[in-house]
Amino acid sequence: MEKLLFLYLIFSGVLSYLLPNELLKSILALPAFIIFPYLAGFILTNLVSSFREHFQMFDVLSRLILRFMVGMLLIWIFIMFFQFLDFYFIVKYFVYLLLVCYMLFLLAEPKILSKYNDETEYIFNLIKKHIYIIILIAIFSITSALLAKIKLPFPLVGWYWLHPVDLYQPVERAIEHGFLLNRRTIQLVLYFIPAKFYNVSPMALNWIGAILNTLIYGFGLYLFSYKLFQKRSISLLTVFFGLYILTYNGQPFNNYFTATPSYDFASGVILYAFFPHILYLFSSIFINSNIKKLKLNINKFRFIGIILVNFNFVALIFILGMAYHWAGLSMYNQEKIIVGLSALTLMISYFSIYVKNKLIKELLFVLYLVIPFYLAFHQEAFGHYMMVIFIFILFTYLLVIGENNIRYLVYLFVIFTFLYVSLQVVGLVNIPTTNPLSSLVLKKDYATIIRTFMDRYDSLRYALPTPVLELFLIGAFLMLIKNEKNIGLLVVFISSFILFLYFSPESWLFRLNRELAPFMAVIIAYSFYMIYKLMSRMSNRIYLNKLIASTIVILLLIITIPSLMQPSVDRYTYPMDTFTGLHTPIALYEFKAANWLKSNTSDETVIISDPFTMLVLNGLANKIHIVQPAMSIRPLNEIERSKLETIKQIFKTDNSTQILELLSVLNNITYERDKLYLQKIYKSTNINNYTYLLVISSRTVTWAEGKSLNPVMKPQYGKLNTEYIRRYTKVGEIVYYDPNIVIIKVNRT
């Protein structure tokens, strides 16, 4: 199988250079997101004999997931190692080094590959046996992803309008110069490899990548659900409900939930999509094991002790990983800490294979792969996921071995959570939001954000229309009373635990929809299964009962599906651009201007405009940021705010002399990432000889006329007039003209 994957890379890579269309090239590149890391993981886990033997303990599907994780971490750590040593040439061409390594291994180790013939045969037989299920999951997933693009033309970005700065531009710089620095560099590496190899823009990959992300999520939901209940019907329904459940607010400028995998393909949403696979890995460790052997393998108190020790260690990792918040570290030093912590935990994963107890060995190996994977992709979300993962591990073990005392405690906690939420909803209890955790580990401006109980409740109720909520409650109740092998009790308990955290006095936990969604989808799917099962046993007339049961389930689906999908439809069709009706904050005229700037101006160009326009054009055209890009002025220091004040004055005055004087003040780069980029690549941060461009758009006029320094989020039209433009032609010449945007090259001499 690995040879086939390698051949796909070679042939598709060559073909991509023959295709002029970015969309076709990005489709060809999609499998490479998985193949490159998978092959790296496959090689490492086979070159080291102890690794190779240890991997045989896991089922075949678990091995595939683990190899991808190992490979992704390995590629990222190596690239960052060369990055920190300033070996930018190696980083720039790293993808070709990978291909050489893959080819040498596949040619030099035929004996190793022959050992995996059974595994390859098993995978192909599995695909053949479940081909219709695979097709259904793919249809569900791709349909969900395409729905998210219904008002988002290729390759524009939706709500995540920081992508031009945080994702597209760093990858472009890596392709051109081998410079790869930003927060969450692992997602940049994930994009950089296929973008470089297939000669396709990261913006195009991000747009099409949501389809891959949704497929990953859909198949993960199926695997996790099937591992729990061994029922295809429950698992398929879990996939369908999971793809749409807990979509965040239709109003993108006031959202509380993280985007669903259908919407985006970036750090936090990638972890969201991967989460069911993580649950599958841990479920496989416990549910595949013989219960009696589990009881004899390890004392439960010793197991709890091991979990608590590791949880405390992970809490320390989380605190260190958030050091840029509470210690004010630079982005460069922060990324060194993240890479170091990830390399350390990856080593712990390797050394765990020498643990004698089989259960603990498997558990620690998987856990210390998950830790660096989640830490590297998203430091803030890492804390959310690890809390849920540890609780899932602990209670899966305790409930699977059938501890009755624990069962009673679980029932009590579920009842407590129900009362905790219900009493606050009706107003009998009021627990204020005080942010006890985030006040310790987050920056002050983040920790002081208050999201009250009712704010979070309203978001949850919007994302859970009444029919969906009712089915969730019915499913939870049926799971509690049916309780097959404690699996249902486990799912309801984890859901209750996440809901308790979500409604706790800590605003930082408001995005736990990512962790809740898989469990909630399973519960709703189970409710349909049990309704059908109960209705089909109403009398001795089997066929009539099944007909009635099927009719009732179909009617319930007809009622539920529109309610389930409505928040998603609202979200994906919300017209951020009210003039065109598109779901993008970037106007088409801005996108065209960015393409012109990229093709017709040099790297030594400074764009002066309103904050949103500078962010988008600098990101898409890969120019230097004169002001730190941000979603609002909240994280900006006084220097950056002062620059914005100066720019606002430029667009308010009609005095050409004053315009030039104000422009002369904007003569230094203070944004950390760009400053480091200039130092490392151009060996100078002096921008006195750079070309200055005044970019004046309808958005710029709206921002200049307003009192706030915050970006104007929605695209603007029809605000430019000849008189307004004429005042700036006194200091330069028009080099690009559109009715809604004008670019003027400033004559600074």
Coordinates of N, CA and C in Angstrom, one line a residue, residues 67 75-76 80 146 220 225 247 274 352-353 358 390 412 501 505 527 541 569 592 638 645-646 656-657 661 742:
R67 N 0.4 6.2 12.9 CA 1.5 6.5 12.0 C 1.4 7.9 11.4
I75 N 8.0 15.3 11.0 CA 8.3 16.3 10.0 C 8.3 17.7 10.6
W76 N 7.4 18.0 11.4 CA 7.3 19.4 12.0 C 8.5 19.6 12.9
M80 N 11.3 22.6 12.2 CA 11.5 23.6 13.1 C 13.0 23.6 13.6
L146 N -19.6 21.0 1.1 CA -20.1 21.9 0.0 C -21.1 22.8 0.4
G220 N -14.1 9.4 11.4 CA -13.8 9.3 12.8 C -15.0 9.1 13.7
S225 N -18.2 5.6 17.1 CA -19.6 5.1 17.4 C -19.7 3.6 17.2
T247 N -23.4 23.7 15.4 CA -22.9 24.8 14.6 C -23.0 26.1 15.3
F274 N -10.2 15.7 14.2 CA -9.4 14.5 14.6 C -9.9 13.9 15.9
S352 N 7.7 4.5 26.6 CA 6.6 3.8 27.2 C 6.5 2.4 26.7
I353 N 7.1 2.1 25.6 CA 7.0 0.7 25.1 C 7.7 -0.3 25.9
K358 N 0.7 -4.5 29.8 CA 0.3 -4.2 28.4 C -0.7 -3.1 28.3
F390 N -8.7 12.9 29.6 CA -8.3 12.2 30.8 C -9.6 11.6 31.5
L412 N -25.4 10.0 40.0 CA -25.5 11.2 40.8 C -25.0 12.4 40.1
L501 N -18.6 21.7 32.6 CA -17.5 22.6 32.3 C -17.9 23.8 31.5
P505 N -18.2 28.6 36.0 CA -17.9 30.1 36.1 C -16.6 30.5 35.4
S527 N -30.9 7.5 20.2 CA -32.4 7.7 20.4 C -33.2 7.2 19.3
R541 N -46.9 -9.1 15.7 CA -46.9 -9.0 14.3 C -45.7 -8.3 13.8
V569 N -27.1 26.2 7.9 CA -27.5 27.0 6.8 C -27.4 28.5 7.1
K592 N -9.1 41.0 -6.0 CA -8.5 41.3 -7.3 C -7.3 42.3 -7.1
E638 N 0.5 50.3 22.7 CA 0.3 51.8 22.4 C 1.0 52.2 21.2
E645 N -3.6 55.6 14.6 CA -4.1 57.0 14.8 C -3.5 57.9 13.7
T646 N -2.2 57.6 13.4 CA -1.5 58.4 12.3 C -2.1 58.1 11.0
S656 N -1.5 68.0 1.4 CA -0.5 67.1 0.9 C 0.8 67.1 1.7
T657 N 1.2 68.3 2.2 CA 2.4 68.4 3.0 C 2.2 67.6 4.3
E661 N 4.3 64.3 5.8 CA 4.8 64.3 7.2 C 4.3 63.1 8.0
V742 N -8.6 52.2 -4.9 CA -7.6 52.9 -5.7 C -6.2 52.7 -5.0

